Amino acid sequence: MVKSKETVRRTADLERMQRLAAWATRRLGTPKQTPFCADVIETATGRLVMRRLNAVAAESDPSSHAEVRVLRATCKRLRKLTLTGYTLYTTCEPCPMCMSMALWAGMDRVVFGATISDASRHCSQIYIPAKTVARRSDMKCEVVGPVARAECVALFEDPRMQAMIQTWRHRKPKR
């Protein structure tokens, strides 16, 4: 039986997202634990180019989302301004800032695990879906997700991560 190109791509997306979630799971309980992790993959070959974690707290930088960090590092490593020919995999649906950066970088595709709604049960979110950001742009980028949603949501729900999320809530300024 010959598998369709779309079936092969869906299978590859699932396997890559499961690997990313497993990598993030291995970081739980360490100083670098976070449910937000991202990979850049060469679309044609499936080769992993770069992987990054969220570092907002570590870098005292609200823009240090995993997606922003991995796109910056990939552009720097490849010495390219645009990432046409590459796919972004992320354990959580990109926020509007991250999705906009993927669009500006010219990504072929963005594949995400947990949704913005999933994440919002644990930490603050901006409720603009990645597909909406892409649709309202004149830049082309396929947005696929959720993929391996259960594995990615489990990152937020792990007791070690829940303890960390509680510290995030206590650091936020009150309005």
mmCIF file with all atom_site columns, C-alpha atoms in Angstrom:
data_model
loop_
_atom_site.group_PDB
_atom_site.id
_atom_site.type_symbol
_atom_site.label_atom_id
_atom_site.label_alt_id
_atom_site.label_comp_id
_atom_site.label_asym_id
_atom_site.label_entity_id
_atom_site.label_seq_id
_atom_site.pdbx_PDB_ins_code
_atom_site.Cartn_x
_atom_site.Cartn_y
_atom_site.Cartn_z
_atom_site.occupancy
_atom_site.B_iso_or_equiv
_atom_site.pdbx_formal_charge
_atom_site.auth_seq_id
_atom_site.auth_comp_id
_atom_site.auth_asym_id
_atom_site.auth_atom_id
_atom_site.pdbx_PDB_model_num
ATOM 1   C CA . MET A 1 1   ? 0.000  0.000  0.000  1.00 0.00 ? 1   MET A CA 1
ATOM 2   C CA . VAL A 1 2   ? 1.381  3.393  -1.003 1.00 0.00 ? 2   VAL A CA 1
ATOM 3   C CA . LYS A 1 3   ? 0.959  6.170  1.545  1.00 0.00 ? 3   LYS A CA 1
ATOM 4   C CA . SER A 1 4   ? -0.147 9.558  0.288  1.00 0.00 ? 4   SER A CA 1
ATOM 5   C CA . LYS A 1 5   ? 2.195  12.517 0.633  1.00 0.00 ? 5   LYS A CA 1
ATOM 6   C CA . GLU A 1 6   ? -0.202 14.053 3.159  1.00 0.00 ? 6   GLU A CA 1
ATOM 7   C CA . THR A 1 7   ? -0.255 10.869 5.289  1.00 0.00 ? 7   THR A CA 1
ATOM 8   C CA . VAL A 1 8   ? 3.543  10.773 5.312  1.00 0.00 ? 8   VAL A CA 1
ATOM 9   C CA . ARG A 1 9   ? 3.668  14.440 6.323  1.00 0.00 ? 9   ARG A CA 1
ATOM 10  C CA . ARG A 1 10  ? 1.106  13.977 9.123  1.00 0.00 ? 10  ARG A CA 1
ATOM 11  C CA . THR A 1 11  ? 3.079  10.999 10.447 1.00 0.00 ? 11  THR A CA 1
ATOM 12  C CA . ALA A 1 12  ? 6.343  12.981 10.337 1.00 0.00 ? 12  ALA A CA 1
ATOM 13  C CA . ASP A 1 13  ? 4.682  15.941 12.090 1.00 0.00 ? 13  ASP A CA 1
ATOM 14  C CA . LEU A 1 14  ? 3.407  13.668 14.862 1.00 0.00 ? 14  LEU A CA 1
ATOM 15  C CA . GLU A 1 15  ? 6.797  11.987 15.339 1.00 0.00 ? 15  GLU A CA 1
ATOM 16  C CA . ARG A 1 16  ? 8.675  15.301 15.420 1.00 0.00 ? 16  ARG A CA 1
ATOM 17  C CA . MET A 1 17  ? 6.229  16.845 17.891 1.00 0.00 ? 17  MET A CA 1
ATOM 18  C CA . GLN A 1 18  ? 6.386  13.769 20.115 1.00 0.00 ? 18  GLN A CA 1
ATOM 19  C CA . ARG A 1 19  ? 10.209 13.978 20.117 1.00 0.00 ? 19  ARG A CA 1
ATOM 20  C CA . LEU A 1 20  ? 10.064 17.683 21.020 1.00 0.00 ? 20  LEU A CA 1
ATOM 21  C CA . ALA A 1 21  ? 7.582  17.024 23.849 1.00 0.00 ? 21  ALA A CA 1
ATOM 22  C CA . ALA A 1 22  ? 9.720  14.130 25.124 1.00 0.00 ? 22  ALA A CA 1
ATOM 23  C CA . TRP A 1 23  ? 12.788 16.396 25.126 1.00 0.00 ? 23  TRP A CA 1
ATOM 24  C CA . ALA A 1 24  ? 10.866 19.027 27.097 1.00 0.00 ? 24  ALA A CA 1
ATOM 25  C CA . THR A 1 25  ? 9.626  16.343 29.521 1.00 0.00 ? 25  THR A CA 1
ATOM 26  C CA . ARG A 1 26  ? 13.233 15.340 30.255 1.00 0.00 ? 26  ARG A CA 1
ATOM 27  C CA . ARG A 1 27  ? 13.892 18.949 31.348 1.00 0.00 ? 27  ARG A CA 1
ATOM 28  C CA . LEU A 1 28  ? 11.098 18.955 33.933 1.00 0.00 ? 28  LEU A CA 1
ATOM 29  C CA . GLY A 1 29  ? 12.556 19.214 37.408 1.00 0.00 ? 29  GLY A CA 1
ATOM 30  C CA . THR A 1 30  ? 15.676 21.033 36.128 1.00 0.00 ? 30  THR A CA 1
ATOM 31  C CA . PRO A 1 31  ? 16.417 24.767 36.306 1.00 0.00 ? 31  PRO A CA 1
ATOM 32  C CA . LYS A 1 32  ? 15.526 25.018 32.595 1.00 0.00 ? 32  LYS A CA 1
ATOM 33  C CA . GLN A 1 33  ? 12.074 23.436 32.780 1.00 0.00 ? 33  GLN A CA 1
ATOM 34  C CA . THR A 1 34  ? 9.380  24.962 30.614 1.00 0.00 ? 34  THR A CA 1
ATOM 35  C CA . PRO A 1 35  ? 6.378  23.707 28.656 1.00 0.00 ? 35  PRO A CA 1
ATOM 36  C CA . PHE A 1 36  ? 7.392  26.019 25.776 1.00 0.00 ? 36  PHE A CA 1
ATOM 37  C CA . CYS A 1 37  ? 9.962  24.498 23.403 1.00 0.00 ? 37  CYS A CA 1
ATOM 38  C CA . ALA A 1 38  ? 10.539 24.918 19.663 1.00 0.00 ? 38  ALA A CA 1
ATOM 39  C CA . ASP A 1 39  ? 12.458 23.304 16.794 1.00 0.00 ? 39  ASP A CA 1
ATOM 40  C CA . VAL A 1 40  ? 13.324 24.504 13.320 1.00 0.00 ? 40  VAL A CA 1
ATOM 41  C CA . ILE A 1 41  ? 13.388 21.653 10.820 1.00 0.00 ? 41  ILE A CA 1
ATOM 42  C CA . GLU A 1 42  ? 14.516 21.769 7.201  1.00 0.00 ? 42  GLU A CA 1
ATOM 43  C CA . THR A 1 43  ? 11.225 21.125 5.413  1.00 0.00 ? 43  THR A CA 1
ATOM 44  C CA . ALA A 1 44  ? 12.582 19.030 2.518  1.00 0.00 ? 44  ALA A CA 1
ATOM 45  C CA . THR A 1 45  ? 14.882 16.743 4.516  1.00 0.00 ? 45  THR A CA 1
ATOM 46  C CA . GLY A 1 46  ? 13.423 16.730 8.025  1.00 0.00 ? 46  GLY A CA 1
ATOM 47  C CA . ARG A 1 47  ? 16.852 17.657 9.440  1.00 0.00 ? 47  ARG A CA 1
ATOM 48  C CA . LEU A 1 48  ? 16.785 19.342 12.845 1.00 0.00 ? 48  LEU A CA 1
ATOM 49  C CA . VAL A 1 49  ? 18.506 22.720 12.508 1.00 0.00 ? 49  VAL A CA 1
ATOM 50  C CA . MET A 1 50  ? 17.946 24.306 15.910 1.00 0.00 ? 50  MET A CA 1
ATOM 51  C CA . ARG A 1 51  ? 16.092 23.770 19.197 1.00 0.00 ? 51  ARG A CA 1
ATOM 52  C CA . ARG A 1 52  ? 15.371 26.276 21.932 1.00 0.00 ? 52  ARG A CA 1
ATOM 53  C CA . LEU A 1 53  ? 13.454 26.642 25.201 1.00 0.00 ? 53  LEU A CA 1
ATOM 54  C CA . ASN A 1 54  ? 11.494 29.604 26.482 1.00 0.00 ? 54  ASN A CA 1
ATOM 55  C CA . ALA A 1 55  ? 13.842 31.852 28.500 1.00 0.00 ? 55  ALA A CA 1
ATOM 56  C CA . VAL A 1 56  ? 11.605 34.771 29.534 1.00 0.00 ? 56  VAL A CA 1
ATOM 57  C CA . ALA A 1 57  ? 12.505 34.524 33.233 1.00 0.00 ? 57  ALA A CA 1
ATOM 58  C CA . ALA A 1 58  ? 16.118 33.440 32.732 1.00 0.00 ? 58  ALA A CA 1
ATOM 59  C CA . GLU A 1 59  ? 16.852 36.366 30.410 1.00 0.00 ? 59  GLU A CA 1
ATOM 60  C CA . SER A 1 60  ? 14.489 38.884 32.067 1.00 0.00 ? 60  SER A CA 1
ATOM 61  C CA . ASP A 1 61  ? 13.109 39.438 28.578 1.00 0.00 ? 61  ASP A CA 1
ATOM 62  C CA . PRO A 1 62  ? 9.381  39.139 27.810 1.00 0.00 ? 62  PRO A CA 1
ATOM 63  C CA . SER A 1 63  ? 10.194 38.443 24.145 1.00 0.00 ? 63  SER A CA 1
ATOM 64  C CA . SER A 1 64  ? 12.391 35.400 24.890 1.00 0.00 ? 64  SER A CA 1
ATOM 65  C CA . HIS A 1 65  ? 9.725  32.925 23.824 1.00 0.00 ? 65  HIS A CA 1
ATOM 66  C CA . ALA A 1 66  ? 11.019 29.598 22.518 1.00 0.00 ? 66  ALA A CA 1
ATOM 67  C CA . GLU A 1 67  ? 9.823  30.399 18.987 1.00 0.00 ? 67  GLU A CA 1
ATOM 68  C CA . VAL A 1 68  ? 11.514 33.805 18.887 1.00 0.00 ? 68  VAL A CA 1
ATOM 69  C CA . ARG A 1 69  ? 14.734 32.360 20.302 1.00 0.00 ? 69  ARG A CA 1
ATOM 70  C CA . VAL A 1 70  ? 14.853 29.447 17.856 1.00 0.00 ? 70  VAL A CA 1
ATOM 71  C CA . LEU A 1 71  ? 14.113 31.655 14.835 1.00 0.00 ? 71  LEU A CA 1
ATOM 72  C CA . ARG A 1 72  ? 16.770 34.199 15.857 1.00 0.00 ? 72  ARG A CA 1
ATOM 73  C CA . ALA A 1 73  ? 19.358 31.480 16.451 1.00 0.00 ? 73  ALA A CA 1
ATOM 74  C CA . THR A 1 74  ? 18.543 29.732 13.171 1.00 0.00 ? 74  THR A CA 1
ATOM 75  C CA . CYS A 1 75  ? 18.835 32.943 11.131 1.00 0.00 ? 75  CYS A CA 1
ATOM 76  C CA . LYS A 1 76  ? 22.141 33.688 12.824 1.00 0.00 ? 76  LYS A CA 1
ATOM 77  C CA . ARG A 1 77  ? 23.527 30.171 12.294 1.00 0.00 ? 77  ARG A CA 1
ATOM 78  C CA . LEU A 1 78  ? 22.447 30.030 8.649  1.00 0.00 ? 78  LEU A CA 1
ATOM 79  C CA . ARG A 1 79  ? 23.316 33.708 8.068  1.00 0.00 ? 79  ARG A CA 1
ATOM 80  C CA . LYS A 1 80  ? 19.925 34.179 6.424  1.00 0.00 ? 80  LYS A CA 1
ATOM 81  C CA . LEU A 1 81  ? 17.242 36.773 6.973  1.00 0.00 ? 81  LEU A CA 1
ATOM 82  C CA . THR A 1 82  ? 14.474 34.495 5.735  1.00 0.00 ? 82  THR A CA 1
ATOM 83  C CA . LEU A 1 83  ? 13.724 30.883 6.555  1.00 0.00 ? 83  LEU A CA 1
ATOM 84  C CA . THR A 1 84  ? 11.853 29.784 3.456  1.00 0.00 ? 84  THR A CA 1
ATOM 85  C CA . GLY A 1 85  ? 12.416 26.044 3.233  1.00 0.00 ? 85  GLY A CA 1
ATOM 86  C CA . TYR A 1 86  ? 12.027 25.514 6.983  1.00 0.00 ? 86  TYR A CA 1
ATOM 87  C CA . THR A 1 87  ? 9.267  24.449 9.373  1.00 0.00 ? 87  THR A CA 1
ATOM 88  C CA . LEU A 1 88  ? 8.763  25.600 12.957 1.00 0.00 ? 88  LEU A CA 1
ATOM 89  C CA . TYR A 1 89  ? 7.566  22.993 15.476 1.00 0.00 ? 89  TYR A CA 1
ATOM 90  C CA . THR A 1 90  ? 6.440  24.298 18.847 1.00 0.00 ? 90  THR A CA 1
ATOM 91  C CA . THR A 1 91  ? 4.921  22.611 21.872 1.00 0.00 ? 91  THR A CA 1
ATOM 92  C CA . CYS A 1 92  ? 2.316  25.366 22.180 1.00 0.00 ? 92  CYS A CA 1
ATOM 93  C CA . GLU A 1 93  ? 0.401  27.373 19.611 1.00 0.00 ? 93  GLU A CA 1
ATOM 94  C CA . PRO A 1 94  ? 2.413  30.505 18.868 1.00 0.00 ? 94  PRO A CA 1
ATOM 95  C CA . CYS A 1 95  ? 1.241  33.755 20.396 1.00 0.00 ? 95  CYS A CA 1
ATOM 96  C CA . PRO A 1 96  ? 0.665  36.662 17.982 1.00 0.00 ? 96  PRO A CA 1
ATOM 97  C CA . MET A 1 97  ? 4.263  37.887 18.475 1.00 0.00 ? 97  MET A CA 1
ATOM 98  C CA . CYS A 1 98  ? 5.770  34.484 17.689 1.00 0.00 ? 98  CYS A CA 1
ATOM 99  C CA . MET A 1 99  ? 3.438  33.790 14.773 1.00 0.00 ? 99  MET A CA 1
ATOM 100 C CA . SER A 1 100 ? 4.216  37.219 13.324 1.00 0.00 ? 100 SER A CA 1
ATOM 101 C CA . MET A 1 101 ? 7.919  36.473 13.554 1.00 0.00 ? 101 MET A CA 1
ATOM 102 C CA . ALA A 1 102 ? 7.413  33.144 11.766 1.00 0.00 ? 102 ALA A CA 1
ATOM 103 C CA . LEU A 1 103 ? 5.570  35.016 9.011  1.00 0.00 ? 103 LEU A CA 1
ATOM 104 C CA . TRP A 1 104 ? 8.248  37.713 8.735  1.00 0.00 ? 104 TRP A CA 1
ATOM 105 C CA . ALA A 1 105 ? 10.894 34.970 8.596  1.00 0.00 ? 105 ALA A CA 1
ATOM 106 C CA . GLY A 1 106 ? 9.095  33.352 5.654  1.00 0.00 ? 106 GLY A CA 1
ATOM 107 C CA . MET A 1 107 ? 8.608  29.947 7.315  1.00 0.00 ? 107 MET A CA 1
ATOM 108 C CA . ASP A 1 108 ? 6.973  27.307 5.119  1.00 0.00 ? 108 ASP A CA 1
ATOM 109 C CA . ARG A 1 109 ? 4.954  25.880 7.966  1.00 0.00 ? 109 ARG A CA 1
ATOM 110 C CA . VAL A 1 110 ? 4.252  26.186 11.691 1.00 0.00 ? 110 VAL A CA 1
ATOM 111 C CA . VAL A 1 111 ? 3.212  23.015 13.521 1.00 0.00 ? 111 VAL A CA 1
ATOM 112 C CA . PHE A 1 112 ? 2.041  23.294 17.138 1.00 0.00 ? 112 PHE A CA 1
ATOM 113 C CA . GLY A 1 113 ? 1.030  20.960 19.982 1.00 0.00 ? 113 GLY A CA 1
ATOM 114 C CA . ALA A 1 114 ? -1.048 22.492 22.791 1.00 0.00 ? 114 ALA A CA 1
ATOM 115 C CA . THR A 1 115 ? -3.488 25.255 21.870 1.00 0.00 ? 115 THR A CA 1
ATOM 116 C CA . ILE A 1 116 ? -3.661 28.784 23.248 1.00 0.00 ? 116 ILE A CA 1
ATOM 117 C CA . SER A 1 117 ? -6.760 27.689 25.180 1.00 0.00 ? 117 SER A CA 1
ATOM 118 C CA . ASP A 1 118 ? -4.833 24.771 26.700 1.00 0.00 ? 118 ASP A CA 1
ATOM 119 C CA . ALA A 1 119 ? -2.030 27.086 27.813 1.00 0.00 ? 119 ALA A CA 1
ATOM 120 C CA . SER A 1 120 ? -4.444 29.696 29.182 1.00 0.00 ? 120 SER A CA 1
ATOM 121 C CA . ARG A 1 121 ? -5.569 27.253 31.866 1.00 0.00 ? 121 ARG A CA 1
ATOM 122 C CA . HIS A 1 122 ? -2.062 27.573 33.315 1.00 0.00 ? 122 HIS A CA 1
ATOM 123 C CA . CYS A 1 123 ? -0.647 30.968 32.351 1.00 0.00 ? 123 CYS A CA 1
ATOM 124 C CA . SER A 1 124 ? -1.703 34.233 30.716 1.00 0.00 ? 124 SER A CA 1
ATOM 125 C CA . GLN A 1 125 ? -2.268 34.214 26.968 1.00 0.00 ? 125 GLN A CA 1
ATOM 126 C CA . ILE A 1 126 ? -3.394 36.498 24.157 1.00 0.00 ? 126 ILE A CA 1
ATOM 127 C CA . TYR A 1 127 ? -6.440 34.895 22.524 1.00 0.00 ? 127 TYR A CA 1
ATOM 128 C CA . ILE A 1 128 ? -5.572 35.336 18.862 1.00 0.00 ? 128 ILE A CA 1
ATOM 129 C CA . PRO A 1 129 ? -5.064 31.949 17.201 1.00 0.00 ? 129 PRO A CA 1
ATOM 130 C CA . ALA A 1 130 ? -1.981 31.441 15.021 1.00 0.00 ? 130 ALA A CA 1
ATOM 131 C CA . LYS A 1 131 ? -4.185 30.580 12.044 1.00 0.00 ? 131 LYS A CA 1
ATOM 132 C CA . THR A 1 132 ? -5.948 33.940 12.415 1.00 0.00 ? 132 THR A CA 1
ATOM 133 C CA . VAL A 1 133 ? -2.642 35.823 12.456 1.00 0.00 ? 133 VAL A CA 1
ATOM 134 C CA . ALA A 1 134 ? -1.525 33.938 9.323  1.00 0.00 ? 134 ALA A CA 1
ATOM 135 C CA . ARG A 1 135 ? -4.865 34.464 7.559  1.00 0.00 ? 135 ARG A CA 1
ATOM 136 C CA . ARG A 1 136 ? -4.788 38.229 8.251  1.00 0.00 ? 136 ARG A CA 1
ATOM 137 C CA . SER A 1 137 ? -1.338 38.529 6.677  1.00 0.00 ? 137 SER A CA 1
ATOM 138 C CA . ASP A 1 138 ? -0.307 38.758 3.041  1.00 0.00 ? 138 ASP A CA 1
ATOM 139 C CA . MET A 1 139 ? 2.560  36.334 3.826  1.00 0.00 ? 139 MET A CA 1
ATOM 140 C CA . LYS A 1 140 ? 2.019  32.626 3.207  1.00 0.00 ? 140 LYS A CA 1
ATOM 141 C CA . CYS A 1 141 ? 2.607  30.066 5.941  1.00 0.00 ? 141 CYS A CA 1
ATOM 142 C CA . GLU A 1 142 ? 0.716  26.858 6.568  1.00 0.00 ? 142 GLU A CA 1
ATOM 143 C CA . VAL A 1 143 ? -0.356 26.489 10.216 1.00 0.00 ? 143 VAL A CA 1
ATOM 144 C CA . VAL A 1 144 ? -0.991 22.931 11.427 1.00 0.00 ? 144 VAL A CA 1
ATOM 145 C CA . GLY A 1 145 ? -2.228 21.931 14.821 1.00 0.00 ? 145 GLY A CA 1
ATOM 146 C CA . PRO A 1 146 ? -2.865 20.730 17.317 1.00 0.00 ? 146 PRO A CA 1
ATOM 147 C CA . VAL A 1 147 ? -0.454 17.802 16.809 1.00 0.00 ? 147 VAL A CA 1
ATOM 148 C CA . ALA A 1 148 ? 0.457  15.499 19.738 1.00 0.00 ? 148 ALA A CA 1
ATOM 149 C CA . ARG A 1 149 ? -1.756 17.732 21.837 1.00 0.00 ? 149 ARG A CA 1
ATOM 150 C CA . ALA A 1 150 ? -1.994 15.351 24.810 1.00 0.00 ? 150 ALA A CA 1
ATOM 151 C CA . GLU A 1 151 ? 1.788  15.075 25.138 1.00 0.00 ? 151 GLU A CA 1
ATOM 152 C CA . CYS A 1 152 ? 2.186  18.857 24.954 1.00 0.00 ? 152 CYS A CA 1
ATOM 153 C CA . VAL A 1 153 ? -0.650 19.600 27.400 1.00 0.00 ? 153 VAL A CA 1
ATOM 154 C CA . ALA A 1 154 ? 0.951  17.089 29.792 1.00 0.00 ? 154 ALA A CA 1
ATOM 155 C CA . LEU A 1 155 ? 3.978  19.401 29.992 1.00 0.00 ? 155 LEU A CA 1
ATOM 156 C CA . PHE A 1 156 ? 1.784  22.065 31.623 1.00 0.00 ? 156 PHE A CA 1
ATOM 157 C CA . GLU A 1 157 ? 0.041  19.570 33.895 1.00 0.00 ? 157 GLU A CA 1
ATOM 158 C CA . ASP A 1 158 ? 3.149  17.865 35.286 1.00 0.00 ? 158 ASP A CA 1
ATOM 159 C CA . PRO A 1 159 ? 3.363  18.586 39.061 1.00 0.00 ? 159 PRO A CA 1
ATOM 160 C CA . ARG A 1 160 ? 6.929  19.901 38.697 1.00 0.00 ? 160 ARG A CA 1
ATOM 161 C CA . MET A 1 161 ? 5.761  22.375 36.069 1.00 0.00 ? 161 MET A CA 1
ATOM 162 C CA . GLN A 1 162 ? 2.694  23.296 38.116 1.00 0.00 ? 162 GLN A CA 1
ATOM 163 C CA . ALA A 1 163 ? 4.992  24.327 40.979 1.00 0.00 ? 163 ALA A CA 1
ATOM 164 C CA . MET A 1 164 ? 6.967  26.551 38.587 1.00 0.00 ? 164 MET A CA 1
ATOM 165 C CA . ILE A 1 165 ? 3.790  28.060 37.140 1.00 0.00 ? 165 ILE A CA 1
ATOM 166 C CA . GLN A 1 166 ? 2.760  29.059 40.664 1.00 0.00 ? 166 GLN A CA 1
ATOM 167 C CA . THR A 1 167 ? 5.968  31.101 40.972 1.00 0.00 ? 167 THR A CA 1
ATOM 168 C CA . TRP A 1 168 ? 5.119  32.850 37.681 1.00 0.00 ? 168 TRP A CA 1
ATOM 169 C CA . ARG A 1 169 ? 1.753  33.867 39.055 1.00 0.00 ? 169 ARG A CA 1
ATOM 170 C CA . HIS A 1 170 ? 3.297  35.375 42.183 1.00 0.00 ? 170 HIS A CA 1
ATOM 171 C CA . ARG A 1 171 ? 5.794  37.469 40.179 1.00 0.00 ? 171 ARG A CA 1
ATOM 172 C CA . LYS A 1 172 ? 3.163  39.175 38.020 1.00 0.00 ? 172 LYS A CA 1
ATOM 173 C CA . PRO A 1 173 ? 2.324  42.760 38.925 1.00 0.00 ? 173 PRO A CA 1
ATOM 174 C CA . LYS A 1 174 ? -1.191 43.281 40.238 1.00 0.00 ? 174 LYS A CA 1
ATOM 175 C CA . ARG A 1 175 ? -3.454 45.702 38.382 1.00 0.00 ? 175 ARG A CA 1
#
